[in-house]
Coordinates of C-alpha atoms in Angstrom, one line a residue:
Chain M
X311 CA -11.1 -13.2 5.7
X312 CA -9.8 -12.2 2.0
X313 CA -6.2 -10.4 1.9
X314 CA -7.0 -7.3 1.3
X315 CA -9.4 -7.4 4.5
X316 CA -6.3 -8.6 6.6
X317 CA -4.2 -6.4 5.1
X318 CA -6.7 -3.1 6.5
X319 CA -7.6 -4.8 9.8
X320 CA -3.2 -5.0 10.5
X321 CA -3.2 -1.7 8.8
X322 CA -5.5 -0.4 11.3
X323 CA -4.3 -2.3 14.5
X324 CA -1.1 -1.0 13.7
X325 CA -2.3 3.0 13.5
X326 CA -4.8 2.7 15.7
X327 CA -2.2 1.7 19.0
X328 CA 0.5 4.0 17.5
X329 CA -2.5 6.5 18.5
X330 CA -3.2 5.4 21.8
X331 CA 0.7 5.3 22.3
X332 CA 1.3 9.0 21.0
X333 CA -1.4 10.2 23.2
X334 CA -0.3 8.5 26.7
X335 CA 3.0 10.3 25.8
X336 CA 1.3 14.0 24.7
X337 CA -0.5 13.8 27.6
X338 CA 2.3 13.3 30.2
X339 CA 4.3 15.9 28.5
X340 CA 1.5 18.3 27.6
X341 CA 0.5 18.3 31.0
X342 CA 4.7 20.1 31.5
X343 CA 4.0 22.5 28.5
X344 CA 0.9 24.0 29.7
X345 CA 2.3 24.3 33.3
X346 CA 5.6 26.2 31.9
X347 CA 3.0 28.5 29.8
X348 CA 0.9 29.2 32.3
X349 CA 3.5 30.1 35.0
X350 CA 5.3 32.3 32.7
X351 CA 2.4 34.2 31.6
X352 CA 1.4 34.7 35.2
X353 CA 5.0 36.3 35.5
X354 CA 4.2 38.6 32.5
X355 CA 1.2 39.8 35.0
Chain I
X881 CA -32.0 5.8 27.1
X882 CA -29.1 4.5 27.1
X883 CA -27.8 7.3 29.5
X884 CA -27.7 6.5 33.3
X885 CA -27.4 8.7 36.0
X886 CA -23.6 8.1 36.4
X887 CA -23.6 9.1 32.8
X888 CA -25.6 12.6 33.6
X889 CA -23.5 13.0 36.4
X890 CA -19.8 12.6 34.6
X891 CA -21.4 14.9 31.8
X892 CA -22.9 17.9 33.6
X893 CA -19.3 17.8 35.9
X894 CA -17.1 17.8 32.4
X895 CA -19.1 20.4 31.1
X896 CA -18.8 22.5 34.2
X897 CA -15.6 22.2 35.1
X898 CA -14.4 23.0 31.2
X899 CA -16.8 26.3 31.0
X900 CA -14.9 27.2 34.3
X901 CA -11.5 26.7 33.2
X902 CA -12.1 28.4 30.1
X903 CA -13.7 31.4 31.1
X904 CA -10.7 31.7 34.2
X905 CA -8.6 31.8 31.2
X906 CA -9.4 35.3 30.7
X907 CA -6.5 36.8 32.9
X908 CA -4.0 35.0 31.0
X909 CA -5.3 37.3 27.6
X910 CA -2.6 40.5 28.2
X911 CA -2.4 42.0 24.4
X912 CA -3.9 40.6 20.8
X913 CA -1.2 38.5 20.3
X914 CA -2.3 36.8 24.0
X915 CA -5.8 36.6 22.6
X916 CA -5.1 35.1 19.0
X917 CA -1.9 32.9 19.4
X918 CA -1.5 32.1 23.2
X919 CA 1.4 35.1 23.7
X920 CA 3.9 32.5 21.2
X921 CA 4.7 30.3 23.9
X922 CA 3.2 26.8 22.7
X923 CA 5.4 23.8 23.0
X924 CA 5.8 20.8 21.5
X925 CA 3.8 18.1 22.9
X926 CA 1.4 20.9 24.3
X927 CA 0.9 22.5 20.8
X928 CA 0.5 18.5 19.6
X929 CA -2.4 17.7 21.8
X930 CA -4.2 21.4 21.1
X931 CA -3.6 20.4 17.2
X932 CA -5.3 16.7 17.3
X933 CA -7.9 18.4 19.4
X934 CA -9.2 20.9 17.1
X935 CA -9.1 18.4 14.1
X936 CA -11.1 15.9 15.7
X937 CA -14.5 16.7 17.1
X938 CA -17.8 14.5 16.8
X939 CA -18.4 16.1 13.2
X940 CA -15.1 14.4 12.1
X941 CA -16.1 11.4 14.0
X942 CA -19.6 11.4 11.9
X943 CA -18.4 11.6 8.7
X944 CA -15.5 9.1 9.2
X945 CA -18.1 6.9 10.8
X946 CA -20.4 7.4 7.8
X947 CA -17.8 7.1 5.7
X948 CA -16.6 3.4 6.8
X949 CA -20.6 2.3 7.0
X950 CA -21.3 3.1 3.4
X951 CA -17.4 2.0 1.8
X952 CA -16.2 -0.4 4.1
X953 CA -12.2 -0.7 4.7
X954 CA -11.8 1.1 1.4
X955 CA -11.7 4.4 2.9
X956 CA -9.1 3.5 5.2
X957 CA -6.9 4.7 2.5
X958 CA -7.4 8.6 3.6
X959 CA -6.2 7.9 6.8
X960 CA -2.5 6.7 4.6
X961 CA -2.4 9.6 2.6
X962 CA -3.4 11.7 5.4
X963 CA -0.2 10.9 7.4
X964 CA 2.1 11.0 4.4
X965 CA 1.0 15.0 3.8
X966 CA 1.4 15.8 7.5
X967 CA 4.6 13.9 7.9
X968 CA 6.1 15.5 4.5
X969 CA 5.4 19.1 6.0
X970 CA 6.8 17.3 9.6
X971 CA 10.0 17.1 7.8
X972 CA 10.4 19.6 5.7
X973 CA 8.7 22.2 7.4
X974 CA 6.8 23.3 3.8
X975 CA 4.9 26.2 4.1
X976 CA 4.3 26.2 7.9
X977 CA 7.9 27.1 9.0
X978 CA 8.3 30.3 7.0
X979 CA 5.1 31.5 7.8
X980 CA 5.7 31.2 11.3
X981 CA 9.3 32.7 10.9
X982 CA 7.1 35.6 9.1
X983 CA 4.9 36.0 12.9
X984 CA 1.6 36.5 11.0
X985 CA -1.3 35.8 12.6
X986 CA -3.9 34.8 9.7
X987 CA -2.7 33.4 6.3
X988 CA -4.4 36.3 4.4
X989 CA -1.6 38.5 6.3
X990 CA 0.9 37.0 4.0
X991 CA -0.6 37.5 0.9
X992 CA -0.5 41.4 2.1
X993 CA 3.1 40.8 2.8
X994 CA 3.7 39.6 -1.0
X995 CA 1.2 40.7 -2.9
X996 CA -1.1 43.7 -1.9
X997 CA -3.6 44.7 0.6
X998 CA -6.5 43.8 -2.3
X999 CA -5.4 40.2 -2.7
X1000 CA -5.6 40.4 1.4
X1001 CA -9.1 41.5 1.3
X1002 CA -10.1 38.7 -1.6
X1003 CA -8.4 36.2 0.2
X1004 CA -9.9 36.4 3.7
X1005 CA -13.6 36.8 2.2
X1006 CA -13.1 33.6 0.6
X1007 CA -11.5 32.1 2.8
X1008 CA -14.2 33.8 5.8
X1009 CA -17.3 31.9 3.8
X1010 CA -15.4 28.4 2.5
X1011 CA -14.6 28.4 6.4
X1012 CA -17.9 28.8 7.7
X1013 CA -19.7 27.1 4.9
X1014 CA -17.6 23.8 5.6
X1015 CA -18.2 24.3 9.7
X1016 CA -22.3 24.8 8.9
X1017 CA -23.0 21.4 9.3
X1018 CA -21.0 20.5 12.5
X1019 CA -23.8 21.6 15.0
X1020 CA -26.4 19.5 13.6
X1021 CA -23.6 16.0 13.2
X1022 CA -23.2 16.4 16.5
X1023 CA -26.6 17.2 18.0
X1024 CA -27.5 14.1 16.1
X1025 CA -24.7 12.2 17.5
X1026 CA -25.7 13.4 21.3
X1027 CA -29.8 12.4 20.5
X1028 CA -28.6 9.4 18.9
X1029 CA -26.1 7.5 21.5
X1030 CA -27.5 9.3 24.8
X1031 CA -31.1 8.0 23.5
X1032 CA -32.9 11.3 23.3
X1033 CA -34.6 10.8 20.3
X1034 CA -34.9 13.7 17.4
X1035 CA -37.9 16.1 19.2
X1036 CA -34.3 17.0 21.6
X1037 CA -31.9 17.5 18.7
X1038 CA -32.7 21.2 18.1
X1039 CA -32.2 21.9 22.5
X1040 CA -29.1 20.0 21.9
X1041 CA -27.9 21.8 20.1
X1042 CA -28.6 25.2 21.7
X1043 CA -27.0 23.7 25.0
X1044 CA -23.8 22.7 22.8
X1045 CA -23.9 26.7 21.3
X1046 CA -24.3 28.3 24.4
X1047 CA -21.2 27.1 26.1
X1048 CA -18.9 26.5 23.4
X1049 CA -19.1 30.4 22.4
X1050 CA -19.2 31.4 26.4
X1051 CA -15.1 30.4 26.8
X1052 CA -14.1 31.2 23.2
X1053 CA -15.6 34.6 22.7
X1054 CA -14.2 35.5 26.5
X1055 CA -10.9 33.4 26.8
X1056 CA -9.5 33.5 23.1
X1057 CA -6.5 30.6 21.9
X1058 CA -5.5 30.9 25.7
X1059 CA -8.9 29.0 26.3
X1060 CA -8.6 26.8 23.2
X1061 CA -5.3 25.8 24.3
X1062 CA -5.8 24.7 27.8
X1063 CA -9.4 23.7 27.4
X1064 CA -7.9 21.6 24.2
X1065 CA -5.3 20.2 26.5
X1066 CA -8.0 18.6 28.9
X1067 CA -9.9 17.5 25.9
X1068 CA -7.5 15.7 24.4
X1069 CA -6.9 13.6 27.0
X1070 CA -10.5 12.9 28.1
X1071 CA -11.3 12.0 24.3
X1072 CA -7.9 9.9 23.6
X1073 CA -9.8 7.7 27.1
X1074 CA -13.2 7.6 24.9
X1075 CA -11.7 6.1 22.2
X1076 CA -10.0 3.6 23.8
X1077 CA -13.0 2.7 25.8
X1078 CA -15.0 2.6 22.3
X1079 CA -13.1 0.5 20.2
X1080 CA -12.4 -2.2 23.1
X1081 CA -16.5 -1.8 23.7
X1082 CA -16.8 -2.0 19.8
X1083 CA -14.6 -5.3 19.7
X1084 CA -16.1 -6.9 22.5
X1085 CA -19.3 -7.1 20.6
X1086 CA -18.3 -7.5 17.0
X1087 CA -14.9 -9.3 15.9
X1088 CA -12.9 -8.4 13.3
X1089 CA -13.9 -11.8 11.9
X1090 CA -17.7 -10.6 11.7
X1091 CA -16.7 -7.3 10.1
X1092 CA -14.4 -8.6 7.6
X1093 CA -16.9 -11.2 6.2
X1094 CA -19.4 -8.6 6.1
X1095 CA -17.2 -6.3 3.9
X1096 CA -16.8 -8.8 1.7
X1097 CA -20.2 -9.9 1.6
X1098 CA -21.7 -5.9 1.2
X1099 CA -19.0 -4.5 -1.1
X1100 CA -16.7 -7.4 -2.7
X1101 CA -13.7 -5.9 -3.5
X1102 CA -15.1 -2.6 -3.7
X1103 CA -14.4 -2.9 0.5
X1104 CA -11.2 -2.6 0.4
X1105 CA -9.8 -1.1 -3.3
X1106 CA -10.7 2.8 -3.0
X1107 CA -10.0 2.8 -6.7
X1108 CA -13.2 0.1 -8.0
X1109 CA -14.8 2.2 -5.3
X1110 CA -17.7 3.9 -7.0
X1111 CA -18.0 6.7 -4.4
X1112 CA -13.8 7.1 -4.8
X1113 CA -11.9 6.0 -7.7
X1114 CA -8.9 8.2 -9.2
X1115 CA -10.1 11.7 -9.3
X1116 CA -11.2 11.4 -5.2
X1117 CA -7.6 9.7 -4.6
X1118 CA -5.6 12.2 -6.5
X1119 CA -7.6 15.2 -5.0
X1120 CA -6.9 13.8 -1.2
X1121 CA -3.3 13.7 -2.4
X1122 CA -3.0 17.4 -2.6
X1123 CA -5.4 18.6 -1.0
X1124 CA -4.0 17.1 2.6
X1125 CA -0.7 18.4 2.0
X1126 CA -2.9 21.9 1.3
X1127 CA -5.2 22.3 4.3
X1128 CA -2.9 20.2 6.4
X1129 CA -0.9 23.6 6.5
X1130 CA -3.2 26.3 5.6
X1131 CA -6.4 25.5 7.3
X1132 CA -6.6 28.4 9.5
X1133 CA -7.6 26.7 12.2
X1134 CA -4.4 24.1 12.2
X1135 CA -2.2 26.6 10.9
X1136 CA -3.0 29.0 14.1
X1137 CA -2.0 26.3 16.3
X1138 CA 1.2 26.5 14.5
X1139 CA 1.7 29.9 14.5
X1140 CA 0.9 29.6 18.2
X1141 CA 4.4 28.1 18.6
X1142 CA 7.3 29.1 20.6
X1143 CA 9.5 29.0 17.5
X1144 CA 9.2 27.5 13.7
X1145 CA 11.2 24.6 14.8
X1146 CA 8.5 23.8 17.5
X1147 CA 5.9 24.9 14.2
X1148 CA 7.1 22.0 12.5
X1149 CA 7.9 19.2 15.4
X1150 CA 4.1 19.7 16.2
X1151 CA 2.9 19.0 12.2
X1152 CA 5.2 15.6 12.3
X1153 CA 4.2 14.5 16.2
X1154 CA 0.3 14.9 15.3
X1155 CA 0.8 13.4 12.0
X1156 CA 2.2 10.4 13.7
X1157 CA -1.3 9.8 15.1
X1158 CA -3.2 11.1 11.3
X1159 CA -3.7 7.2 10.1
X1160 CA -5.2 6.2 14.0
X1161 CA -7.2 9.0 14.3
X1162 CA -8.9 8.1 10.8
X1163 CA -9.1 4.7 10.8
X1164 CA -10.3 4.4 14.4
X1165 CA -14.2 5.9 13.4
X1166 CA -14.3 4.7 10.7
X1167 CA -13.8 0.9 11.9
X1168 CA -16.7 2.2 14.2
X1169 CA -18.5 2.6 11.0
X1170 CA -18.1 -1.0 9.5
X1171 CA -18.3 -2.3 12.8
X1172 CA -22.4 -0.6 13.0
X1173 CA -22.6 -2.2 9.4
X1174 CA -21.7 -5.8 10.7
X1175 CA -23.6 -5.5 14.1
X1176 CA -27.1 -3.8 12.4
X1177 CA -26.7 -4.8 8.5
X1178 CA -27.3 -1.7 5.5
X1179 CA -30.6 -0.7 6.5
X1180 CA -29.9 1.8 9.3
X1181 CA -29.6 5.7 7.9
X1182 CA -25.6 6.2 7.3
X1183 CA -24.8 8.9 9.6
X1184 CA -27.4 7.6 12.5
X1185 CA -25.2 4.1 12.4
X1186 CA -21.9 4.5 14.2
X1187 CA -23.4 6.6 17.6
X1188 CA -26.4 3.8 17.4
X1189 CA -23.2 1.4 17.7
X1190 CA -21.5 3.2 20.4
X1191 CA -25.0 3.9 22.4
X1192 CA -25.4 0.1 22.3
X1193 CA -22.1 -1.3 23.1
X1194 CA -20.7 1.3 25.4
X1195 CA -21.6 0.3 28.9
X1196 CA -22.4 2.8 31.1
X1197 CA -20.7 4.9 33.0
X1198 CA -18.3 4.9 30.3
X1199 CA -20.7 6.0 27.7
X1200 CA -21.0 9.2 30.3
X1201 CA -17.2 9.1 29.9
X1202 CA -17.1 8.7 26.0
X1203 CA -19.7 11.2 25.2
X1204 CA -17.8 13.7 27.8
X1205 CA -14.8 13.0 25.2
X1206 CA -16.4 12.9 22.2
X1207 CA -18.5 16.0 23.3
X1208 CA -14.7 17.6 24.2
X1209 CA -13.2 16.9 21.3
X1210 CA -16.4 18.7 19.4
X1211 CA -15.6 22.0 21.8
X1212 CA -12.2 22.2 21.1
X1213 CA -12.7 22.0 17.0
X1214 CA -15.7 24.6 17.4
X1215 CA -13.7 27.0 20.0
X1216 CA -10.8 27.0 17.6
X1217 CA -12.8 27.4 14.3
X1218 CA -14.9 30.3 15.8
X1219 CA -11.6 32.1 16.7
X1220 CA -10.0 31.3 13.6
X1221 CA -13.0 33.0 11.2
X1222 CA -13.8 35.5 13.1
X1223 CA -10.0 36.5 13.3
X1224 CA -9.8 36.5 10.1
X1225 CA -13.3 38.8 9.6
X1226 CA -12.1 41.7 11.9
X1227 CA -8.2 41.1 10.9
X1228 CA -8.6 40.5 7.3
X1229 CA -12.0 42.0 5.6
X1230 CA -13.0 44.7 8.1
X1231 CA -9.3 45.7 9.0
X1232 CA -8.2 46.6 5.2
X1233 CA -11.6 47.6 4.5
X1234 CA -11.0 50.6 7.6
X1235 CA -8.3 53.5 6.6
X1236 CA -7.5 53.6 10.4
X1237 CA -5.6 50.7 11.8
X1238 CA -7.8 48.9 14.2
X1239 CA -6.9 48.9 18.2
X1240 CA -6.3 46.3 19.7
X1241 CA -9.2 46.4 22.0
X1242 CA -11.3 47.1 19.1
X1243 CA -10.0 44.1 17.1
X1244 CA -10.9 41.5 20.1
X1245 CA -14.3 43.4 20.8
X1246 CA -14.7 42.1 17.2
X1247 CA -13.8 39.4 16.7
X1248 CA -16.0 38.4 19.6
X1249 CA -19.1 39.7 18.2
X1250 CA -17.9 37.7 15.0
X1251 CA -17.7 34.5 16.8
X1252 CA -21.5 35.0 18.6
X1253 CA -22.8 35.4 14.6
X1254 CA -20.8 32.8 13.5
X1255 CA -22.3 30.9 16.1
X1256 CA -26.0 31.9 15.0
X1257 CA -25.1 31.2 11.5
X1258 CA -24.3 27.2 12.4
X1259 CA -27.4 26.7 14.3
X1260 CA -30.1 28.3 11.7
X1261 CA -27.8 26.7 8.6
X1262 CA -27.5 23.1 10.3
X1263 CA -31.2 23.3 11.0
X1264 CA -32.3 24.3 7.0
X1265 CA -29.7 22.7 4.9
X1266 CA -29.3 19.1 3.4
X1267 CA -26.0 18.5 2.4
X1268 CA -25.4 16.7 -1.2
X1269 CA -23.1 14.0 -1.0
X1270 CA -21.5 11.9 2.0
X1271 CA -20.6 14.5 4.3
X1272 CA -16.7 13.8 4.1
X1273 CA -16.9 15.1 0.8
X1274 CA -19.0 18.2 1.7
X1275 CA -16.5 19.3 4.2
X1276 CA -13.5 18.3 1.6
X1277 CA -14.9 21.0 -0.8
X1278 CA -16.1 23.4 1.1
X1279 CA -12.5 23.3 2.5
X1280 CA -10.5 23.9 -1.0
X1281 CA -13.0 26.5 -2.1
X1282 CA -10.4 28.3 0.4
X1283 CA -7.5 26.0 0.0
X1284 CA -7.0 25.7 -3.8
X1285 CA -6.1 29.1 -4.1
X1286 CA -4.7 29.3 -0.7
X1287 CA -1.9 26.5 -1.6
X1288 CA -1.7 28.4 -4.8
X1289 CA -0.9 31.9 -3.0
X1290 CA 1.3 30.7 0.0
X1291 CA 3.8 27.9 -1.9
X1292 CA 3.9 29.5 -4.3
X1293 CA 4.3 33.4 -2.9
X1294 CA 7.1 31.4 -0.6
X1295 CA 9.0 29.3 -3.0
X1296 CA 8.4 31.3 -6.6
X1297 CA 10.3 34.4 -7.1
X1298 CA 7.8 35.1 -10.0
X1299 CA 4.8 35.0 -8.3
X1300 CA 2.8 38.5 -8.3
X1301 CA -0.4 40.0 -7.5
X1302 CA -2.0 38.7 -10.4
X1303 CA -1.1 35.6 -10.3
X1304 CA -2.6 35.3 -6.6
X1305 CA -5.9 36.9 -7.8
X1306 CA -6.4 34.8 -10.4
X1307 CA -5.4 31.4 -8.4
X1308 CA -7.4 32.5 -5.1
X1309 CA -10.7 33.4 -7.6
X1310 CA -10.2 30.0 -9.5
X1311 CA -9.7 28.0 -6.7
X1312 CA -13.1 28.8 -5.5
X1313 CA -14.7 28.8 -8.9
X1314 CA -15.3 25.1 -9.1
X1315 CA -17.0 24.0 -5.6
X1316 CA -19.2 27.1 -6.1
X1317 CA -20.8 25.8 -8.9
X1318 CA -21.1 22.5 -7.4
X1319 CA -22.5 24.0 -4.3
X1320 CA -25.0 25.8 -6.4
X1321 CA -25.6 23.7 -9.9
X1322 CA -26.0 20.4 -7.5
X1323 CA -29.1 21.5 -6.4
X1324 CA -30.9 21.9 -9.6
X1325 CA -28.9 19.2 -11.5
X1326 CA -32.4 17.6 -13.0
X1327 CA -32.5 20.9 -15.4
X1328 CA -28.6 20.9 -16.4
X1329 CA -27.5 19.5 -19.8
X1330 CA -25.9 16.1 -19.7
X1331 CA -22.3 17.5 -21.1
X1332 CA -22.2 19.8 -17.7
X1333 CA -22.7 16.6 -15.5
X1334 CA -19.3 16.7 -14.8
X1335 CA -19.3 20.0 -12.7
X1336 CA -21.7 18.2 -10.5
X1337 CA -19.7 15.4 -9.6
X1338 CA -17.9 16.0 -6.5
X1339 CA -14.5 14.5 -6.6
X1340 CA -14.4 15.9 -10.3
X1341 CA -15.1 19.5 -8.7
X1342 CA -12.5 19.0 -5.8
X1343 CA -9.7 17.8 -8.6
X1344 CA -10.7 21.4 -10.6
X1345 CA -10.4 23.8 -8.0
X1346 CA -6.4 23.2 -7.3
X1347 CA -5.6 22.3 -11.2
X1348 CA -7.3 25.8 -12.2
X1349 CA -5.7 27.5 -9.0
X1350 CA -2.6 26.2 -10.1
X1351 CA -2.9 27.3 -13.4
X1352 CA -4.6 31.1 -12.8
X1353 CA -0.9 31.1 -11.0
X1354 CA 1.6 30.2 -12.9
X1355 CA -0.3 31.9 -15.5
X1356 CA -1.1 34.7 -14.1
X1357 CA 2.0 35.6 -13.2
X1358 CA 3.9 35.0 -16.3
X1359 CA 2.0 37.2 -18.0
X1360 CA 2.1 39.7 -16.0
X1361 CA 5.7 39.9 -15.1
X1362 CA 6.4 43.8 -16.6
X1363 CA 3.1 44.9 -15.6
X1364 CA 3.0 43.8 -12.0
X1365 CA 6.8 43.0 -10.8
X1366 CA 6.8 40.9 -7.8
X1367 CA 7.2 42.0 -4.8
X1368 CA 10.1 40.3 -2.6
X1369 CA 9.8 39.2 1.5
X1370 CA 12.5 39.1 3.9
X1371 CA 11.5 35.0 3.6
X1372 CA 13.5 34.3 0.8
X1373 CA 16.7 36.3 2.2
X1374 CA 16.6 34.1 5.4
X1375 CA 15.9 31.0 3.8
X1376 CA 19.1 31.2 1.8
X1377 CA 20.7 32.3 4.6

């Protein structure tokens, strides 16, 4: 492996669980959002 | 095939269960503003997830994939200067904020706002035909992608695409943003699961070892420096600079999702949370893409690499579970495109174009009929057209045929007192000048003169349209200060305030 290939493959390690991480969270707290929105558009009913 | 029945079975119940949801979505669709932003009421981490959804779909996947198989880890730069632009408009809110403090719908209803009903009209035909031009070739990357990793072979690609049409305009043209919101929702998390499963299915078979020797061996340091990369080099790199920062707020199908919000604060918390994951989301098909170049060598057809990769590696059961995700996140990107141009058609060509205001019954009937054409249009175009260059760089232009002009119109209708109608005429028409005459010269190039060569290449092109829609601009409005006096919006009051 050169530097500049180790450099990318961190690069990309790095971004690629900062992803995975972000989406775990969204998902939990998405999962909140789109209960709130759908409960208060039922109340708009 | 490499598709089981376990795989069939997770498939067909994703698909099912998605149609279902979508079209239930229906009763939540009370007025127009229900139908074309989800009512206002978007949160954070829900608008977050809906926003990554749309962006990625298997297109993006493609042409990222494609991307990393013919450049190596030299195009991992875009995913860089992809999270710089989104996190810059994170923190600043640029752009996104005031328009959302405006509550318009399309971008095009701004430039009404500041500069004229015409320059409304101009603005969403352009930005109606750069929108669907750059979304023509997404039915066929992905009925390619389906054929390729379920092992269907190419005699299936044209049903696959029918299949793909048929429900994908069945929730949007019914359910509206309510259905791209929650059917985006469950996409997001089925296709953040693919991933995963692919890149550890990926790794298992090829180390990182194996791929860095080969991008050494294929490219040299053309692997890893995007600027001694032929296919890149300065002009590409400088024209990714702005033009993320551009689209990343004005594309109308990202910028809905921020209009969408509960408030601009929420507009802006959305742009930095799904920048965050800009750099992963890039790089992660793209690795795909050199990982297809170490495990099969150069020889395989670029864009039929990366799902020959996944349908190899993938085991199954999860390659059921992956193509579920993958074929999710390509619903949620088509469902919010379709409802973004075909918004724009009936709310900003046919709606100036009428004397009479349109109801709002009449602008969803619309609009709905838009989407079915649009959805037409994708199927015939993917099926007759070969696209010139890699197709990263047919999207990227086809994209700032609108965007040059657009970024031209918005920053600087929002942040220059001086801007006037001119001005936005002349940026919006400029803007598109240059990747029209690529689009059109690049297929007889063997007849042009060598000295025109240059409109032909297509980083050159992309560089052109925002320099000349900056310049028809500023331009364009300084000259035409007396003339045309601009035209002041209750923005700039409340920004100061």
């Amino acid at each position: 492996m050169t530097l500049g290939t180790t450099i990318w493959i961190v690069i990309f390690a790095v971004s690629a669980l900062v992803f995975f991480g972000i989406a775990a969270i969204i998902s939990v707290y998405g999962t909140k959002d789109l209960r709130n929105l759908l409960r208060e558009s039922k109340k708009r009913e | 095939m490499n598709f089981h029945t376990i795989d069939w079975i997770i498939l067909v119940a994703y698909l099912s269960v998605t149609v279902f949801i979508g079209i239930r979505a229906k009763k939540y669709v009370e007025n127009m503003e229900g139908y074309f932003v989800a009512g206002r009421r978007v949160r954070a981490a829900l608008g977050t997830a809906t926003l990554i959804a749309t962006e990625i779909g298997i297109v993006t996947f493609m042409y990222m994939g494609e991307l990393g198989y013919v450049t190596g880890f030299s195009c991992f730069f875009l995913g860089i200067v992809g999270l710089i632009a989104y996190l810059i408009i994170g923190k600043t809110g640029f752009v996104v904020s005031a328009l959302r403090r405006l509550k318009v719908i399309t971008i095009p209803e701004f430039y009404e706002l500041r500069f004229g009903r015409g320059v409304r009209l101009l603005g969403g035909i352009i930005l109606f035909l750069g929108g669907v031009l750059n979304m023509g070739i997404f039915l066929k990357f992905d009925g390619i992608f389906l054929t390729e990793t379920i092992g269907l072979g190419e005699d299936l690609l044209v049903v696959v695409m029918i299949i793909m049409l048929l429900v994908v305009v069945s929730y949007t043209v019914l359910g509206g943003m309510f259905s791209v919101v929650i059917t985006d929702f469950m996409q997001f998390v089925v296709l953040a699961i693919g991933m995963v499963v692919a890149t550890v299915a990926t790794l298992m078979h090829v180390g990182f070892t194996d791929i860095a020797n080969t991008v050494v061996q294929q490219f040299g340091e053309a692997g890893v420096n995007p600027i001694v990369n032929e296919r890149f080099g300065w002009p590409f790199i400088l024209w990714m600079m702005v033009a993320s920062v551009a689209t990343s707020a004005l594309w109308q199908p990202a910028a809905s999702k921020s209009l969408s919000s509960e408030s601009p604060e929420v507009g802006r918390k959305v742009f930095l949370y799904t920048g965050l994951t800009l750099a992963g989301r890039y790089m992660i098909p793209m690795f795909w893409g050199v990982a297809a170049l170490a495990m099969f060598g150069n020889s395989v057809s670029p864009s039929l690499a990366m799902p020959r990769l996944l349908g190899t590696v993938v085991p199954s059961g999860f390659l059921g579970l992956m193509i579920a995700g993958m074929l999710a996140a390509s619903m949620s990107t088509y469902s919010a495109y379709m409802l973004a141009w075909s918004s724009v058609a009936t709310r900003d060509i046919i709606g100036p174009i009428r004397k009479q205001e349109l109801s709002e019954k009449t602008s969803i009937f619309l609009t709905r009929i838009i989407a079915t054409a649009i959805g037409i249009f994708l199927l015939v175009f993917g099926l007759l057209y070969e696209i010139p260059a890699t197709a990263f760089q047919y999207i990227a232009l086809t994209g700032a045929m609108y965007s040059a002009g657009a970024f031209g119109c918005v920053a600087a209708g929002l942040y220059w007192k001086k801007a006037n109608k001119v001005g936005a005429f002349s940026s919006l028409i400029l803007g598109a000048v240059a990747p029209i005459l690529f689009l059109v010269l690049e297929k007889s190039k063997d007849a042009l003169p060598q000295w025109s060569h240059f409109l032909i290449d297509v980083n050159i092109s992309g560089v052109l349209s925002f320099v000349l829609a900056a310049g028809g601009m500023i331009l364009g409005s300084l000259l035409t200060q007396t003339s045309h006096p601009p035209v002041a919006i209750a923005t700039f009051e409340q920004e100061a305030a």
